[in-house]
CSV table of C-alpha atoms in Angstrom, one decimal:
chain,number,residue,atom,x,y,z
A,1087,THR,CA,0.0,0.0,0.0
A,1088,PHE,CA,1.0,3.6,-0.4
A,1089,SER,CA,1.1,4.1,3.5
A,1090,THR,CA,4.1,1.6,3.7
A,1091,SER,CA,5.9,2.6,0.5
A,1092,VAL,CA,8.9,4.8,0.5
A,1093,PHE,CA,8.1,6.4,-3.0
A,1094,PHE,CA,6.0,5.7,-6.0
A,1095,ARG,CA,7.6,6.6,-9.6
A,1096,LEU,CA,5.7,8.0,-12.4
A,1097,ASP,CA,7.3,7.4,-15.8
A,1098,PHE,CA,5.2,9.1,-18.5
A,1099,SER,CA,4.9,8.1,-22.2
A,1100,PRO,CA,7.3,10.0,-24.5
A,1101,ALA,CA,4.2,11.1,-26.4
A,1102,ILE,CA,3.0,13.3,-23.4
A,1103,GLU,CA,4.2,16.8,-23.6
A,1104,SER,CA,6.0,18.0,-20.6
A,1105,PRO,CA,7.4,21.4,-19.5
A,1106,LYS,CA,11.0,22.0,-20.5
A,1107,ASP,CA,11.7,23.0,-17.0
A,1108,ALA,CA,10.9,20.0,-14.9
A,1109,SER,CA,11.0,22.0,-11.7
A,1110,SER,CA,8.0,23.9,-12.9
A,1111,VAL,CA,5.7,20.7,-12.6
A,1112,GLN,CA,3.0,21.3,-10.0
A,1113,LEU,CA,0.7,18.2,-9.3
A,1114,PRO,CA,-1.6,17.8,-6.1
A,1115,SER,CA,0.0,14.9,-3.9
A,1116,PRO,CA,-0.7,13.5,-0.5
A,1117,CYS,CA,3.0,12.9,0.0
A,1118,SER,CA,5.0,14.4,2.6
A,1119,ALA,CA,7.5,15.7,0.0
A,1120,PHE,CA,7.3,16.0,-3.8
A,1121,LEU,CA,10.5,15.5,-5.8
A,1122,VAL,CA,11.0,15.6,-9.4
A,1123,ASP,CA,13.2,13.4,-11.8
A,1124,GLY,CA,14.2,10.2,-10.3
A,1125,SER,CA,15.0,8.8,-13.6
A,1126,ILE,CA,17.3,5.8,-14.0
A,1127,GLN,CA,17.1,5.5,-17.8
A,1128,PRO,CA,18.2,8.4,-20.1
A,1129,ARG,CA,15.5,11.0,-20.8
A,1130,SER,CA,16.7,11.7,-24.1
A,1131,ASP,CA,18.0,9.1,-26.8
A,1132,TRP,CA,19.9,9.9,-30.1
A,1133,VAL,CA,18.2,8.2,-33.1
A,1134,LEU,CA,19.0,7.7,-36.7
A,1135,SER,CA,16.6,6.9,-39.5
A,1136,LEU,CA,17.6,3.8,-41.6
A,1137,VAL,CA,15.3,4.6,-44.4
A,1138,PRO,CA,18.2,6.4,-46.5
A,1139,SER,CA,20.5,4.2,-48.5
A,1140,GLU,CA,24.1,3.5,-47.1
A,1141,ALA,CA,25.6,6.0,-49.4
A,1142,GLU,CA,23.2,8.6,-48.3
A,1143,LEU,CA,23.7,7.8,-44.6
A,1144,ILE,CA,27.6,8.1,-45.1
A,1145,ALA,CA,27.1,11.4,-47.2
A,1146,THR,CA,24.9,13.0,-44.5
A,1147,MET,CA,27.0,12.0,-41.4
A,1148,HIS,CA,29.5,14.5,-39.9
A,1149,GLN,CA,33.0,14.5,-41.7
A,1150,LYS,CA,34.6,13.4,-38.5
A,1151,ALA,CA,32.7,10.3,-38.5
A,1152,ARG,CA,33.6,9.5,-42.0
A,1153,TYR,CA,37.2,10.2,-41.6
A,1154,SER,CA,37.2,7.9,-38.3
A,1155,ILE,CA,35.7,5.0,-40.2
A,1156,GLN,CA,38.0,5.3,-43.4
A,1157,TYR,CA,41.0,5.9,-41.0
A,1158,ALA,CA,40.2,2.7,-39.1
A,1159,GLN,CA,39.8,0.7,-42.2
A,1160,ARG,CA,43.1,2.1,-43.8
A,1161,LYS,CA,45.0,1.2,-40.3
A,1162,GLY,CA,43.8,-2.4,-40.7
A,1163,ALA,CA,41.0,-2.6,-38.2
A,1164,VAL,CA,38.6,-5.6,-38.6
A,1165,VAL,CA,35.0,-5.9,-37.6
A,1166,LYS,CA,32.6,-8.6,-37.7
A,1167,VAL,CA,28.9,-9.2,-36.9
A,1168,VAL,CA,28.3,-12.1,-34.3
A,1169,SER,CA,24.8,-13.5,-34.2
A,1170,GLU,CA,25.4,-16.8,-32.4
A,1171,LYS,CA,27.6,-18.3,-29.6
A,1172,TYR,CA,27.8,-14.9,-27.9
A,1173,GLU,CA,29.3,-16.5,-24.9
A,1174,GLU,CA,32.6,-16.8,-26.7
A,1175,TYR,CA,33.1,-13.1,-26.5
A,1176,LEU,CA,31.9,-12.7,-23.0
A,1177,LYS,CA,35.4,-12.6,-21.5
A,1178,ASP,CA,36.6,-9.9,-23.9
A,1179,PHE,CA,33.3,-8.0,-23.4
A,1180,CYS,CA,33.6,-7.9,-19.6
A,1181,ARG,CA,37.2,-7.0,-19.7
A,1182,LEU,CA,36.6,-4.1,-22.1
A,1183,MET,CA,33.6,-3.0,-20.0
A,1184,GLN,CA,35.9,-2.8,-16.9
A,1185,GLU,CA,38.5,-0.8,-18.8
A,1186,THR,CA,35.7,1.6,-20.2
A,1187,ALA,CA,34.1,2.1,-16.8
A,1188,ARG,CA,37.5,3.0,-15.1
A,1189,ARG,CA,38.2,5.4,-17.9
A,1190,ASP,CA,34.9,7.2,-18.3
A,1191,GLY,CA,34.0,7.0,-14.5
A,1192,PHE,CA,30.9,4.9,-14.2
A,1193,VAL,CA,29.9,1.7,-12.4
A,1194,PRO,CA,29.2,-1.2,-14.8
A,1195,HIS,CA,26.9,-4.1,-14.1
A,1196,PRO,CA,28.5,-7.2,-12.5
A,1197,ASP,CA,29.9,-9.8,-15.0
A,1198,SER,CA,27.2,-12.2,-14.0
A,1199,TYR,CA,24.6,-9.7,-15.5
A,1200,TYR,CA,26.3,-9.7,-19.0
A,1201,GLN,CA,26.7,-13.4,-18.7
A,1202,ALA,CA,23.0,-13.9,-18.3
A,1203,LEU,CA,22.2,-11.5,-21.1
A,1204,PHE,CA,24.5,-13.3,-23.5
A,1205,SER,CA,23.2,-16.6,-22.6
A,1206,GLU,CA,19.5,-15.7,-23.2
A,1207,LEU,CA,20.1,-13.6,-26.4
A,1208,ARG,CA,18.7,-15.2,-29.6
A,1209,GLN,CA,19.9,-14.4,-33.1
A,1210,ASP,CA,16.5,-12.6,-34.0
A,1211,GLN,CA,16.9,-10.3,-30.8
A,1212,GLY,CA,20.1,-8.8,-31.4
A,1213,PHE,CA,23.8,-9.1,-32.3
A,1214,LEU,CA,27.4,-8.2,-31.4
A,1215,VAL,CA,29.8,-6.2,-33.5
A,1216,VAL,CA,33.3,-7.0,-32.6
A,1217,GLY,CA,36.3,-4.7,-33.6
A,1218,SER,CA,39.9,-6.0,-33.7
A,1219,HIS,CA,43.4,-4.5,-34.4
A,1220,SER,CA,46.6,-6.4,-34.7
A,1221,GLY,CA,44.9,-9.6,-33.6
A,1222,GLU,CA,43.5,-8.0,-30.4
A,1223,CYS,CA,39.8,-7.3,-29.5
A,1224,VAL,CA,39.5,-3.7,-28.7
A,1225,ALA,CA,36.0,-2.8,-29.1
A,1226,ILE,CA,32.6,-4.5,-28.9
A,1227,ALA,CA,29.0,-3.2,-29.3
A,1228,LEU,CA,25.9,-5.1,-28.3
A,1229,VAL,CA,22.7,-4.1,-30.3
A,1230,LEU,CA,19.2,-5.5,-29.4
A,1231,VAL,CA,16.4,-5.5,-32.0
A,1232,TYR,CA,12.8,-5.2,-31.3
A,1233,GLY,CA,10.3,-4.6,-34.0
A,1234,LYS,CA,11.7,-2.0,-36.4
A,1235,THR,CA,14.1,-0.6,-34.0
A,1236,ALA,CA,17.8,-1.7,-33.2
A,1237,THR,CA,19.1,-0.2,-30.0
A,1238,TYR,CA,22.8,0.2,-29.2
A,1239,VAL,CA,22.6,-1.0,-25.5
A,1240,PHE,CA,26.1,-1.6,-24.4
A,1241,GLY,CA,29.6,-0.7,-25.8
A,1242,ALA,CA,33.0,-1.2,-24.6
A,1243,SER,CA,36.5,-0.3,-25.9
A,1244,SER,CA,40.2,-0.8,-24.9
A,1245,ASN,CA,42.6,1.8,-23.7
A,1246,THR,CA,45.0,0.5,-26.3
A,1247,HIS,CA,44.9,1.5,-30.1
A,1248,ARG,CA,42.5,4.3,-29.3
A,1249,ASN,CA,44.0,6.3,-32.0
A,1250,ILE,CA,42.9,3.8,-34.6
A,1251,SER,CA,39.1,4.9,-34.1
A,1252,VAL,CA,37.8,1.2,-34.1
A,1253,PRO,CA,34.7,2.1,-32.1
A,1254,ALA,CA,33.7,4.4,-35.0
A,1255,LEU,CA,34.0,1.6,-37.4
A,1256,VAL,CA,32.3,-0.8,-35.0
A,1257,GLN,CA,29.3,1.6,-34.7
A,1258,TRP,CA,29.2,2.0,-38.6
A,1259,GLN,CA,29.0,-1.8,-38.9
A,1260,ALA,CA,26.1,-2.1,-36.4
A,1261,ILE,CA,24.1,0.6,-38.4
A,1262,VAL,CA,24.7,-1.4,-41.7
A,1263,GLU,CA,23.8,-4.6,-39.9
A,1264,ALA,CA,20.5,-3.1,-38.5
A,1265,LYS,CA,19.6,-1.6,-41.9
A,1266,ARG,CA,20.2,-5.1,-43.5
A,1267,ARG,CA,17.9,-6.8,-40.9
A,1268,GLY,CA,15.1,-4.4,-42.1
A,1269,CYS,CA,15.1,-2.0,-39.2
A,1270,ALA,CA,13.7,1.3,-39.8
A,1271,GLU,CA,15.6,3.2,-37.1
A,1272,TYR,CA,18.8,2.9,-35.0
A,1273,SER,CA,18.9,4.3,-31.6
A,1274,PHE,CA,22.2,5.2,-30.1
A,1275,GLY,CA,20.8,5.1,-26.7
A,1276,GLY,CA,21.1,7.9,-24.0
A,1277,ALA,CA,22.4,11.2,-25.0
A,1278,SER,CA,22.5,14.7,-23.6
A,1279,SER,CA,20.1,17.2,-25.1
A,1280,SER,CA,19.1,20.8,-24.7
A,1281,ARG,CA,16.0,19.8,-22.8
A,1282,PHE,CA,17.8,17.1,-20.6
A,1283,PRO,CA,21.5,18.2,-20.6
A,1284,VAL,CA,24.0,15.9,-18.8
A,1285,LYS,CA,27.5,17.4,-18.5
A,1286,SER,CA,29.2,14.1,-18.2
A,1287,TRP,CA,27.7,12.8,-21.4
A,1288,ALA,CA,29.1,15.5,-23.6
A,1289,GLY,CA,31.8,13.3,-25.2
A,1290,ILE,CA,29.7,10.2,-25.9
A,1291,THR,CA,26.8,12.5,-27.2
A,1292,ALA,CA,29.2,14.3,-29.6
A,1293,PHE,CA,30.3,10.9,-30.8
A,1294,LYS,CA,26.6,9.6,-31.4
A,1295,GLN,CA,25.7,12.9,-33.2
A,1296,ARG,CA,28.4,12.7,-35.7
A,1297,PHE,CA,26.6,9.8,-37.3
A,1298,GLY,CA,23.5,11.8,-38.0
A,1299,GLY,CA,20.1,11.7,-36.5
A,1300,TYR,CA,17.9,13.6,-34.0
A,1301,ALA,CA,17.2,13.7,-30.3
A,1302,GLN,CA,14.1,11.9,-29.0
A,1303,ASP,CA,13.1,13.4,-25.7
A,1304,HIS,CA,11.1,11.5,-23.2
A,1305,SER,CA,9.0,13.3,-20.4
A,1306,PRO,CA,10.7,13.6,-17.0
A,1307,VAL,CA,10.2,10.9,-14.3
A,1308,ILE,CA,8.4,12.0,-11.2
A,1309,ASP,CA,9.0,10.5,-7.7
A,1310,LEU,CA,6.0,10.9,-5.3
A,1311,VAL,CA,7.6,10.5,-2.0
A,1312,PHE,CA,5.9,9.1,1.0
A,1313,GLN,CA,8.7,8.6,3.5
A,1314,SER,CA,11.1,11.4,3.0
A,1315,SER,CA,13.9,10.1,5.4
A,1316,TRP,CA,14.0,6.7,3.6
A,1317,TYR,CA,14.1,8.4,0.3
A,1318,ARG,CA,16.9,10.5,1.2
A,1319,VAL,CA,18.9,7.3,2.1
A,1320,PHE,CA,17.9,5.9,-1.3
A,1321,VAL,CA,19.1,9.0,-3.1
A,1322,ALA,CA,22.4,9.3,-1.0
A,1323,ARG,CA,23.2,5.7,-1.9
A,1324,LYS,CA,22.7,6.4,-5.6
A,1325,TRP,CA,24.9,9.5,-5.3
A,1326,LEU,CA,27.6,7.6,-3.5
A,1327,ARG,CA,27.5,4.7,-5.9
A,1328,HIS,CA,27.8,7.1,-8.8
A,1329,TYR,CA,30.9,9.1,-7.4
A,1330,PHE,CA,32.6,6.6,-5.2
A,1331,HIS,CA,31.9,3.4,-7.1
A,1332,ILE,CA,30.4,1.6,-3.8
C-alpha cells in the first residue's frame, strides 16, 4: 500500500508533452515531499533513421565520423557481426567494459549480468559487433532488435589502439547490420540534449551525433515521496554509488 511505501515512481509516455523546466511541474500530492526526476533510464535518446541508403547515410554524417571510419579501415581494423555463440566473446566484453568504466567513471553491471544477457540472447533479438586490431579485440558493441528498431545497448573499448578509431567502425557496422535486418531506425541510446542536459555525457553524445540523426526526448520521471527520510537514504546511496563506485 502507499502508506508503507517509500516512494511511487511515475514514468510518463514519450508522447506526453511535459514542461522544458521540470522544476515547474505542479501536481497535487498526498505525499510528505514532492521531488522531480528520479530517472534511471536516459531522458533523451539519439536516433538515426535507416530509411536512406548506405551511401546517403555516409554522405549526411559529420565529416569526422566519415574520417574515423575510413582511418580505422586504412589502419587495418577488422570488424565482424556475431549472431550466435555470444558467450565466446563474454570474457573480452567484460574486460573491455571494466576498462571503459574506469576510464569514463561509471559503475558497470557485474559480470554475471552480462553473462545472463549473452546466454539468453537469440539471433533474432540482437547481435554483437566485434572490432579488432593487430589480432586484439579492442571494441565490442551489443545491439538489441525489437520490431523495427535496433538499439545500441552496451559498448566497450580498450585503452590501447584508441588512436585507430575502431569504435567508430564498429558503430558503422552496427548501423549497416541493423539496416540489413530491415530496421527502420537505429537508436544510439542515451544522450545529452538541450532539454535534458547531462554534462558528463558531452563526449559520448558528440560521438553519437556525428553519425547523423535527431534527439528523441522523453518526459521527466516524477517520484512521489511518502517517506522522505528513507527516500533521502535511497538518493544518497545512488549518489555515493555514482561518484565513489560503492
